[in-house]
Tab-separated table of C-alpha atoms in Angstrom:
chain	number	residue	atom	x	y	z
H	3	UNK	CA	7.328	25.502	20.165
H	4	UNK	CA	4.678	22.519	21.680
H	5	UNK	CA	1.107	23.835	20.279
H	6	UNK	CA	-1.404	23.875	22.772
H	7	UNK	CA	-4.409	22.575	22.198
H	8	UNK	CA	-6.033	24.338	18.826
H	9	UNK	CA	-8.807	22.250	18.083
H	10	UNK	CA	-11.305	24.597	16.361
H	11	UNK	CA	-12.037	26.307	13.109
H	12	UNK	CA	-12.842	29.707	12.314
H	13	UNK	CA	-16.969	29.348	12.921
H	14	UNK	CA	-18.822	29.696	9.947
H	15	UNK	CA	-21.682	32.033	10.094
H	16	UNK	CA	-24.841	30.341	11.784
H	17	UNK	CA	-27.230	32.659	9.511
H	18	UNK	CA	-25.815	33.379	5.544
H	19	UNK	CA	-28.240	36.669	6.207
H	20	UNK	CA	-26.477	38.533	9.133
H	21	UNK	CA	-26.061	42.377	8.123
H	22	UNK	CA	-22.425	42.964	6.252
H	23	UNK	CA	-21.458	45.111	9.820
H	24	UNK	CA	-21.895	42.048	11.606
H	25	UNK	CA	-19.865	40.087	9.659
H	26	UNK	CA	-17.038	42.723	10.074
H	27	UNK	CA	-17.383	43.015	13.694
H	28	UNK	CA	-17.055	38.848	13.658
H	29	UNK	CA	-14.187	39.087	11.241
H	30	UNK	CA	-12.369	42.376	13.741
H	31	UNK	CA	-12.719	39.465	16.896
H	32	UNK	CA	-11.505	36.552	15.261
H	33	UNK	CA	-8.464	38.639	14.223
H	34	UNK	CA	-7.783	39.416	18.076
H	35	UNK	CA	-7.767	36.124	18.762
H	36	UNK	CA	-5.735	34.588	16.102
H	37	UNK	CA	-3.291	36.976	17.303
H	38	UNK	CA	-3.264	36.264	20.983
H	39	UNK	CA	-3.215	32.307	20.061
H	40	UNK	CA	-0.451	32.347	17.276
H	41	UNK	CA	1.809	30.528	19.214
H	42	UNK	CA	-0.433	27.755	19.525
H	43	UNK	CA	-0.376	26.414	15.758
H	44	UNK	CA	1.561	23.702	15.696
H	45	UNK	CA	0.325	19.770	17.288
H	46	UNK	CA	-3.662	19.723	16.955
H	47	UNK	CA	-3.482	21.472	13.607
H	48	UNK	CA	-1.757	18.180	13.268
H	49	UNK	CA	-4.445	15.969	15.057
H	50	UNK	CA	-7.398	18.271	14.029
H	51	UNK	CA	-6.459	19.916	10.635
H	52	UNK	CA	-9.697	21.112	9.898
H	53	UNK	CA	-9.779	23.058	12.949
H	54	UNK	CA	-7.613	26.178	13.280
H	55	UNK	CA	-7.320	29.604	14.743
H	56	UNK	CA	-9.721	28.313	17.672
H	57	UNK	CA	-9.563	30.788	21.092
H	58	UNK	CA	-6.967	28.685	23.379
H	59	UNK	CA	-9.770	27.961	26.344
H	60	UNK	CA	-11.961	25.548	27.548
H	61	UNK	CA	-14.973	24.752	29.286
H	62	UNK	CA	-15.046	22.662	32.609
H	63	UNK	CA	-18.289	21.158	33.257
H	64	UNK	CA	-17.342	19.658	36.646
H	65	UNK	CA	-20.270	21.509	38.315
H	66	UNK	CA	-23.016	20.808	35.504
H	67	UNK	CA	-24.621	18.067	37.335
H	68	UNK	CA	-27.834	17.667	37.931
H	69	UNK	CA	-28.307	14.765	40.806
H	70	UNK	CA	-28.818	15.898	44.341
H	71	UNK	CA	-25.211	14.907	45.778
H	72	UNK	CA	-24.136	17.593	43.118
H	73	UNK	CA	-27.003	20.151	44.237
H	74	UNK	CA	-25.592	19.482	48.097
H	75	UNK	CA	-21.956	18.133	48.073
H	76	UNK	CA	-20.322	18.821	44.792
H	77	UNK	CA	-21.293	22.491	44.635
H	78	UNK	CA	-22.054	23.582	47.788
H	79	UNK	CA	-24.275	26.563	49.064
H	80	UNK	CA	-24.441	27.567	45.365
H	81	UNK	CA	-26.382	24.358	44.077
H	82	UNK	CA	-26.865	23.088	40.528
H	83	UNK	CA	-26.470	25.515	37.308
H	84	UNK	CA	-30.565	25.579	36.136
H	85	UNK	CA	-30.098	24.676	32.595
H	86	UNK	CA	-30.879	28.298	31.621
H	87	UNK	CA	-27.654	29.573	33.403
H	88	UNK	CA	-25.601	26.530	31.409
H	89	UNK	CA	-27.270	28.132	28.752
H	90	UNK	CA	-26.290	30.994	28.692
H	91	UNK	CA	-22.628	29.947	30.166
H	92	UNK	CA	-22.625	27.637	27.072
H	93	UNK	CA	-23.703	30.105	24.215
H	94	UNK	CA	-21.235	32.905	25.930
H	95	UNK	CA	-18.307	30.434	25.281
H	96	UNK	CA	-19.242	29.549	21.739
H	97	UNK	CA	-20.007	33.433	20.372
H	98	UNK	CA	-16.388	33.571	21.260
H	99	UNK	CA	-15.545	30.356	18.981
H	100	UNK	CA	-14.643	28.005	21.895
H	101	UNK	CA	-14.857	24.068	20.997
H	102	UNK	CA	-13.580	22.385	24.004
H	103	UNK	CA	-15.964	21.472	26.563
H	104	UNK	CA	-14.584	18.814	29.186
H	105	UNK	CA	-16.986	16.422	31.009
H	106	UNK	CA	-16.535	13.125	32.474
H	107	UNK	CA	-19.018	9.969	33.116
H	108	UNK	CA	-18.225	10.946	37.018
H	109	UNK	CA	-19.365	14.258	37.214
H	110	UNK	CA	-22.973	13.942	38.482
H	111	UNK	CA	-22.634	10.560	37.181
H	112	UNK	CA	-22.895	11.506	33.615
H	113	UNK	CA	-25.565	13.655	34.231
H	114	UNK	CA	-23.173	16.586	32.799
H	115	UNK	CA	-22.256	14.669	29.789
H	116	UNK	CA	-25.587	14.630	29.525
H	117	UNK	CA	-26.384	18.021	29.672
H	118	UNK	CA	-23.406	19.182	27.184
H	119	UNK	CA	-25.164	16.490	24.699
H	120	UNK	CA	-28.469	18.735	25.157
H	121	UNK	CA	-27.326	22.079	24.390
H	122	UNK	CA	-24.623	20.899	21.581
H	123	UNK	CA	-27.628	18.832	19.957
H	124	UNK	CA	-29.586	22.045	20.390
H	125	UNK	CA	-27.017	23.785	18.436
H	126	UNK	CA	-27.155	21.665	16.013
H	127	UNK	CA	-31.077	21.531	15.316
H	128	UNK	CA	-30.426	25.654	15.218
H	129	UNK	CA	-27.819	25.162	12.639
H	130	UNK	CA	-29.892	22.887	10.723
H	131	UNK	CA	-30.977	25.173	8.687
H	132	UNK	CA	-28.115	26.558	6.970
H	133	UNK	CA	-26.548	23.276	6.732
H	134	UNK	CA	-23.655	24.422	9.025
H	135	UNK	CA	-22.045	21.933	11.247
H	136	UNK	CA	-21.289	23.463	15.165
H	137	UNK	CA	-17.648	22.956	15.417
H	138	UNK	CA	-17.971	21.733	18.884
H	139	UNK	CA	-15.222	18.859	20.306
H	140	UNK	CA	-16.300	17.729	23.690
H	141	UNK	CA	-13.480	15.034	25.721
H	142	UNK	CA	-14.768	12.799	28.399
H	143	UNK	CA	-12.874	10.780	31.140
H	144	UNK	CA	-13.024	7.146	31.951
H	145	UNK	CA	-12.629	6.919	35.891
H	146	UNK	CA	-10.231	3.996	36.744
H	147	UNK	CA	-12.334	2.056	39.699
H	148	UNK	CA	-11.244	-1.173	40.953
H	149	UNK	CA	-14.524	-2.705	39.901
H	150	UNK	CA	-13.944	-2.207	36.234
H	151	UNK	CA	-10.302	-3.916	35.317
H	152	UNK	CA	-11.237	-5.268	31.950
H	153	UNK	CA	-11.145	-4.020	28.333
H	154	UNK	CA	-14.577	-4.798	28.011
H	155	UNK	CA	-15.412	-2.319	30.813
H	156	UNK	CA	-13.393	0.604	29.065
H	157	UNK	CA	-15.387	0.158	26.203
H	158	UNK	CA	-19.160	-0.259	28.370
H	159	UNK	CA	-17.740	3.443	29.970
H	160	UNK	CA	-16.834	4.540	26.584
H	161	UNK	CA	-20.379	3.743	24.904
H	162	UNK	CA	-21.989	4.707	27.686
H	163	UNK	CA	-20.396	8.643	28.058
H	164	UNK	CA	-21.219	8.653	23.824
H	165	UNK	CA	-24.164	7.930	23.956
H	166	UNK	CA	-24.810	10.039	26.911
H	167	UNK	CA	-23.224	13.028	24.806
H	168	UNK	CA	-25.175	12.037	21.751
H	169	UNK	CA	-22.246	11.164	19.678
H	170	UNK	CA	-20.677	8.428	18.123
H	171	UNK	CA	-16.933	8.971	18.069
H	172	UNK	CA	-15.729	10.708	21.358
H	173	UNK	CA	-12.822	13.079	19.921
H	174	UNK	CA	-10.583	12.972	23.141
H	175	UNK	CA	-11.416	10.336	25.769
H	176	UNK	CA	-9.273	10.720	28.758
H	177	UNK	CA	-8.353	8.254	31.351
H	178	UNK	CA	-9.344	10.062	34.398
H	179	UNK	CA	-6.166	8.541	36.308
H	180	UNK	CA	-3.071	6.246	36.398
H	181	UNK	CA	-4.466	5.496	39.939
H	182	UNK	CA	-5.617	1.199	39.205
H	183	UNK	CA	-5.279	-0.756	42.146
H	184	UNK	CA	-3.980	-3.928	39.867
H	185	UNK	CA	-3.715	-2.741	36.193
H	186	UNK	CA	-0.992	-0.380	35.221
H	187	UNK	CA	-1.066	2.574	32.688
H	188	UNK	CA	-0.245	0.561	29.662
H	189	UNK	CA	-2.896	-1.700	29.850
H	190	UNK	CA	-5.733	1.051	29.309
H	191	UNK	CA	-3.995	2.535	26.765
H	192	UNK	CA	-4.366	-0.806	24.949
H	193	UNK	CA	-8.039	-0.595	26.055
H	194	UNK	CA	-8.142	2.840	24.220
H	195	UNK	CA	-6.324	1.466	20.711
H	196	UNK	CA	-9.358	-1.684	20.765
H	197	UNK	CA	-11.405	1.253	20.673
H	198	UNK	CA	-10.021	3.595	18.201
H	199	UNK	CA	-9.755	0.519	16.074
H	200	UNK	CA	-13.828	-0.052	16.669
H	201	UNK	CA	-14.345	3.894	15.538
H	202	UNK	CA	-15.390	4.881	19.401
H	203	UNK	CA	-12.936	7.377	19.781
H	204	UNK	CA	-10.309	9.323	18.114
H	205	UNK	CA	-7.514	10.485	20.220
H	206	UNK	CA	-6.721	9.449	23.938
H	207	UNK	CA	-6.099	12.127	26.919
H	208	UNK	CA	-4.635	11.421	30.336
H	209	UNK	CA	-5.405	13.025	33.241
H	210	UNK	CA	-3.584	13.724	36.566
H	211	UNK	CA	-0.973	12.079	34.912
H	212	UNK	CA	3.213	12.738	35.850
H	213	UNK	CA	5.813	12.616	34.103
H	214	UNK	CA	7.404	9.027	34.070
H	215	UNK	CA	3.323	8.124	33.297
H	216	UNK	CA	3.220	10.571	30.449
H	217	UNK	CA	6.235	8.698	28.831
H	218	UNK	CA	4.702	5.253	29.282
H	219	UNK	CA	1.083	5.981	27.774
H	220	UNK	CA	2.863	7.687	24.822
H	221	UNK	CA	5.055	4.843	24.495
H	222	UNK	CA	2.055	2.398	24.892
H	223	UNK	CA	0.165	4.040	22.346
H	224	UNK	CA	2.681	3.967	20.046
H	225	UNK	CA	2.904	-0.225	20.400
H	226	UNK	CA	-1.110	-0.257	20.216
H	227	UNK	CA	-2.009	2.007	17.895
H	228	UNK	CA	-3.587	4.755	19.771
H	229	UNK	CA	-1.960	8.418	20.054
H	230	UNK	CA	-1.848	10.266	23.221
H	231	UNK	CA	-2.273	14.073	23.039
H	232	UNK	CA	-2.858	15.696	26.213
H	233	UNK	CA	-2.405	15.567	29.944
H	234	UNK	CA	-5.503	17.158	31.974
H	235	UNK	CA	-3.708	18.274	35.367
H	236	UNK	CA	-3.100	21.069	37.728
H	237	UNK	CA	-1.364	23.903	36.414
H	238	UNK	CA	-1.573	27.205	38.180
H	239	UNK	CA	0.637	29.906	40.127
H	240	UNK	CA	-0.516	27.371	42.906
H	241	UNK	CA	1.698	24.684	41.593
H	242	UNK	CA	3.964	26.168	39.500
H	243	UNK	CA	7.249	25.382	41.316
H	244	UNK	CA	6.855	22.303	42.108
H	245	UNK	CA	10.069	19.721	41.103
H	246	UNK	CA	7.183	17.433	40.128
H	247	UNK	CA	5.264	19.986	37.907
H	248	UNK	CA	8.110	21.044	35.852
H	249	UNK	CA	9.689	17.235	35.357
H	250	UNK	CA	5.578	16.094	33.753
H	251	UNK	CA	6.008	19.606	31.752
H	252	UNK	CA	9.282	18.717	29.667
H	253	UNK	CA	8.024	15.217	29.451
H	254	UNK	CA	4.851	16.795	27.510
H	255	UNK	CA	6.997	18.536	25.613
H	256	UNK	CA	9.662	15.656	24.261
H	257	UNK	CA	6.707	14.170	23.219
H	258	UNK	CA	4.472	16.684	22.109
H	259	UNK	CA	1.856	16.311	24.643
H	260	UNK	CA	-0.526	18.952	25.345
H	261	UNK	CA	-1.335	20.812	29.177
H	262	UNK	CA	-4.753	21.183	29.769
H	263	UNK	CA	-4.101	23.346	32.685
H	264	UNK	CA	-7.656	22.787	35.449
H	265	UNK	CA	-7.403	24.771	38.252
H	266	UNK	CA	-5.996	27.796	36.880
H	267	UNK	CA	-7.623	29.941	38.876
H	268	UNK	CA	-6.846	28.091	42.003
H	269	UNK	CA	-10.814	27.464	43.128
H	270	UNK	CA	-10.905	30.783	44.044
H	271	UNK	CA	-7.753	31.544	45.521
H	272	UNK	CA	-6.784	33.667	42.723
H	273	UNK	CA	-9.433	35.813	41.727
H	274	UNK	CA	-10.756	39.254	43.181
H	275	UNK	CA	-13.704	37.689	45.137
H	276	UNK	CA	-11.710	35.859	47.971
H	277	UNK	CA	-11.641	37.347	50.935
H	278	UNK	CA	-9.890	36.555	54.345
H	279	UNK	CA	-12.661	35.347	55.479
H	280	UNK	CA	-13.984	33.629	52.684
H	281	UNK	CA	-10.313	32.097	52.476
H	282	UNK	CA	-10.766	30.496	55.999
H	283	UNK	CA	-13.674	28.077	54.621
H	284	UNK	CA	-11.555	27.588	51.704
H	285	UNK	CA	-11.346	23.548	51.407
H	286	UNK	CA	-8.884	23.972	48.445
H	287	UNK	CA	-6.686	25.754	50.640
H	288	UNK	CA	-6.771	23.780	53.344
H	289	UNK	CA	-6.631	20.611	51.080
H	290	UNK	CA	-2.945	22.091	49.998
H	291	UNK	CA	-1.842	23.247	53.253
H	292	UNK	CA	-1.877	26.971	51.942
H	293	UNK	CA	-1.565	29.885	54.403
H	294	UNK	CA	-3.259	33.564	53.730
H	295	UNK	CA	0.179	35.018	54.096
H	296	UNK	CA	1.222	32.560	51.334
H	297	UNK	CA	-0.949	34.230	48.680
H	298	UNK	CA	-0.657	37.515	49.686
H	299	UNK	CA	2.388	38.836	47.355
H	300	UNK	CA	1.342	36.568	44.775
H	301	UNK	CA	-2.111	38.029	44.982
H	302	UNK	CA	-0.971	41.718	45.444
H	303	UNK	CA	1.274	41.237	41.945
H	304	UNK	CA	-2.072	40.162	39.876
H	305	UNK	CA	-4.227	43.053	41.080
H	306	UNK	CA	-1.158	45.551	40.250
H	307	UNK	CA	-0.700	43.574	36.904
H	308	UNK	CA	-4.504	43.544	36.028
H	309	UNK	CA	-4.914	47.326	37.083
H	310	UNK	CA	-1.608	48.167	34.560
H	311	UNK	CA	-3.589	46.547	31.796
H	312	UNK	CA	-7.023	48.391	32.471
H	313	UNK	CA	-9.512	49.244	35.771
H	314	UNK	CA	-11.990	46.493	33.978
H	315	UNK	CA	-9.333	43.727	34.073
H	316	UNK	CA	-9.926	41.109	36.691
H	317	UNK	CA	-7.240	38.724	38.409
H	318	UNK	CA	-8.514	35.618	37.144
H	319	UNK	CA	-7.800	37.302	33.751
H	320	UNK	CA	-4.130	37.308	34.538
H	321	UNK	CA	-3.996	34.163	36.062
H	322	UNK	CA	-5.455	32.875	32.885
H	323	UNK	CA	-3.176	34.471	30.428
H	324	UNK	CA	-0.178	32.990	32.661
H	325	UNK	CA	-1.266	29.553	31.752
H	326	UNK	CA	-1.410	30.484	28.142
H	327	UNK	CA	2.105	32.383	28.180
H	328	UNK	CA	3.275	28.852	29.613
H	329	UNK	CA	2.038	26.688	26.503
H	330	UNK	CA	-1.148	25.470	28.266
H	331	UNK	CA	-4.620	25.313	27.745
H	332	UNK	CA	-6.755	26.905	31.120
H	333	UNK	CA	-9.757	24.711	31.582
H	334	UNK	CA	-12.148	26.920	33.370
H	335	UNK	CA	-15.628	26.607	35.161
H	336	UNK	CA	-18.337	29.236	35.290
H	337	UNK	CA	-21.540	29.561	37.195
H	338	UNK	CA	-22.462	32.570	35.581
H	339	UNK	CA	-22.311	34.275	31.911
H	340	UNK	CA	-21.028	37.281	33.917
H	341	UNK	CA	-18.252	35.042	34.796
H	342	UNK	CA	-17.717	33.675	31.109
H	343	UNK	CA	-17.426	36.981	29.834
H	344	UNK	CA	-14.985	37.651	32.250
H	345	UNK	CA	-13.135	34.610	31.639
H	346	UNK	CA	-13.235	35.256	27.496
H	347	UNK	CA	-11.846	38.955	28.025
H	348	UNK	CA	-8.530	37.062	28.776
H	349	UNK	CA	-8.390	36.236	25.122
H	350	UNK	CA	-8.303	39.762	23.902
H	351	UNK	CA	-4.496	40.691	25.408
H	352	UNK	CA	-1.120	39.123	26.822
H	353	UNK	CA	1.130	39.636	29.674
H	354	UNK	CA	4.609	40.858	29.299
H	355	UNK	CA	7.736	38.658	29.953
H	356	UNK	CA	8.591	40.344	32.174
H	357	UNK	CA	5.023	40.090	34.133
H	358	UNK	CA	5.290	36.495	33.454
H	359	UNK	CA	8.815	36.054	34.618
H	360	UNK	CA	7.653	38.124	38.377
H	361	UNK	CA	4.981	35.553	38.886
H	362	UNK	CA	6.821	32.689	38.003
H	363	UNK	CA	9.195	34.065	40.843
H	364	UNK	CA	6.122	34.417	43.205
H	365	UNK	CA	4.127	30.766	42.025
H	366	UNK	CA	3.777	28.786	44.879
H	367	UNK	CA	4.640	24.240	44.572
H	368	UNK	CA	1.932	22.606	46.298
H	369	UNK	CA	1.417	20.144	42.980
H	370	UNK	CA	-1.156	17.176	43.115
H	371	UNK	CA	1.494	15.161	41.805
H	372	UNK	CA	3.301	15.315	44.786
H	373	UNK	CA	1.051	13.308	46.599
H	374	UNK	CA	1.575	9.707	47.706
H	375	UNK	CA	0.165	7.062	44.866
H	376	UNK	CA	-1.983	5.934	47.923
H	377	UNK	CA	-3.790	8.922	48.287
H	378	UNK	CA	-4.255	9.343	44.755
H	379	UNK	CA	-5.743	5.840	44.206
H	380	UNK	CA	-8.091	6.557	47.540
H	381	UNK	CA	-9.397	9.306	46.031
H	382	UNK	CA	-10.043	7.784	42.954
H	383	UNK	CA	-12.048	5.187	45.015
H	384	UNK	CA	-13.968	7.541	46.613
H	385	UNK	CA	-15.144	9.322	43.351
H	386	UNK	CA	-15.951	5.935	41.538
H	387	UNK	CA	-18.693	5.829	44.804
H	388	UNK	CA	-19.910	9.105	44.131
H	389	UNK	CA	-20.481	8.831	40.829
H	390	UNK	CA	-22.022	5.188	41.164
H	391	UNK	CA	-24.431	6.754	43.893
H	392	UNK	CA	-25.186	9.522	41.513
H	393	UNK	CA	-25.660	7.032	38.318
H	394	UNK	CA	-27.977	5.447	40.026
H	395	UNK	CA	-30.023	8.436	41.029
H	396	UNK	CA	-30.081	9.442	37.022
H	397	UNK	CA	-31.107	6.355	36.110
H	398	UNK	CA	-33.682	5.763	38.257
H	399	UNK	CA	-35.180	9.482	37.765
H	400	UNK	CA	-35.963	10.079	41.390
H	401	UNK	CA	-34.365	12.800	43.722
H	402	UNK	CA	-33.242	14.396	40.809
H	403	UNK	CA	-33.074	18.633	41.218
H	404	UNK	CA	-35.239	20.355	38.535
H	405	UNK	CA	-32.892	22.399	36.516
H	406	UNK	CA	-34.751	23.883	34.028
């Protein structure tokens, strides 16, 4: 069976002095875990043998800028996470053993690269001490604008988002999109080989990426030298039926690509919270086309499912554990550590096959991938703006919202 993606390492103790009960109690939850994730063995032990036994999860950082378009556009009413809620969100995820953080140079303009460099660099300076090394393996995304066309412009991005994260090797750099309005697929994947071969980066990720596109990068990086080990896309009960969907899936798995599955929780759309009314200024949902009546038997089977397992167990636990019972990796954001302890409680059980095969039956098929190339290539124009306005209002230092 395709391994998702199991990128970490059992942690090592960040103090040799914790009391022997601790130790136990660490020793009781890594053993829930490795249980939960056994399925998930096989292809990053192979990329990343000295990780193993790492929770299958990761951390979105879409919402961890710090500019004002992020404070007023990006995230809404809700604003900017102040860096003692990322905190907290941040630690949370790594007392569970979590390594995979995903950022990209246009979220907030690489202001939330930035931020994941500050509290993994703080980890580190805590670690110091006992000569422990965080196991932490952050990815990044190189957004495909048609301003930048050259290798030389890869690489610029590529420096840029390392320094940014304070490292010097990116372990997963992801091309954000296929969406170039005059180079194709294959020719950033050559990009991504000249800079594996310079030590930049490690492995290369797509993103938003179908099936016939997931063939040619792997293909391309096989001729240049680069591998390509995941595909960053949709993957929910949203999207689930899609013709589209299902034809990128068994392309990932002929050639053992991982799912990062963002999403997963539908913005919203599948967790208790919504309402009818919140549902109504639900941009997501309009975005898609999706009706209230669409969700609501979908909706009604994850609160019976969640209830079954125990009163405490939330919907967006369910919806999580679907992703994993389908081989992928949920890539989740939190604005809370209410919310990450939530999302983490997902990690401690599984559904049923038969509760997987009843909301298979009830997943909906509005996929991204489905949409017209020019949309897709739009949109990536209109992000490359964004995060040039926001660059610019990092690098010059003014306007910027005070987030400690």
């Amino acid at each position: 069976m395709r391994g998702g993606l199991l990128l970490a390492t059992r942690r090592d103790s960040c103090n040799r002095n914790r009391s022997r009960q601790s130790s136990s109690r660490l020793s009781s939850l890594w053993r829930r875990v490795v249980i939960v994730d056994s399925r998930y063995d096989n292809l990053f032990n192979q990329h990343f043998p000295k990780y193993n036994n790492a929770p299958l999860i990761a951390l979105g950082m879409l919402q961890w800028g710090t500019t004002p378009i992020d404070h007023r556009l990006i995230n809404g009413s809700r604003g900017v996470l102040t860096e003692k809620e990322a905190t907290e969100i941040y630690n949370t995820f790594r007392s569970r053993g979590v390594v995979l953080f995903d950022t990209a140079e246009g979220y907030g303009g690489g202001s939330s690269e930035k931020r994941l460099g500050r509290l993994w660099q703080s980890e580190i300076r805590l670690m110091n001490a006992t000569s422990v090394k965080p196991n932490v393996v952050p990815m990044t995304k190189f957004l495909p604008v048609p301003w930048r066309w050259t290798h030389n412009h890869f690489e610029r991005a590529l420096r840029d988002s390392n320094e940014r994260m304070g490292v010097s090797q990116c372990p997963i750099y992801l091309l954000h999109s296929p969406m170039h309005l005059t180079r194709d697929i294959e020719y950033f994947v050559e990009s991504a080989a000249i800079c594996k071969r310079k030590g930049l980066m490690e492995y290369l990720g797509l993103s938003n990426c179908s099936a016939d596109e997931v063939r040619r990068a792997v293909l391309a990086g096989k001729k240049y030298g680069v591998d390509v080990i995941l595909n960053q896309v949709h993957f929910s009960l949203l999207d689930y039926n899609s013709t589209a969907l299902k034809e990128m899936q068994r392309s990932c798995d002929e050639y053992g690509v991982s799912i990062v599955a963002y999403n997963s929780l539908g913005q919203g759309l599948l967790t208790d919270t919504l309402t009818e009314e919140k549902f109504r200024n639900n941009k997501p949902a309009k975005m898609m086309h999706i009706q209230w009546n669409d969700l609501t038997l979908l909706r009604s089977a994850l609160r019976r499912i969640a209830d079954t397992h125990s009163e405490k167990t939330s919907m967006a636990q369910v919806a999580l554990n679907w992703c994993r019972a389908h081989n992928t990796i949920p890539l989740v954001g939190c604005r809370s550590k209410q919310q990450a302890i939530d999302t983490l409680s997902s990690l401690d059980w599984e559904l049923t096959p038969e509760q997987v095969a009843e909301l298979d039956s009830l997943a909906l098929s509005r996929c991204t991938l489905d949409s017209p190339k020019w949309r897709r290539k739009l949109f990536v124009i209109l992000a490359g703006v964004v995060m040039t306005l926001c660059r610019w209002m990092d690098i010059l230092g003014w306007g910027r919202v005070d987030v400690v």
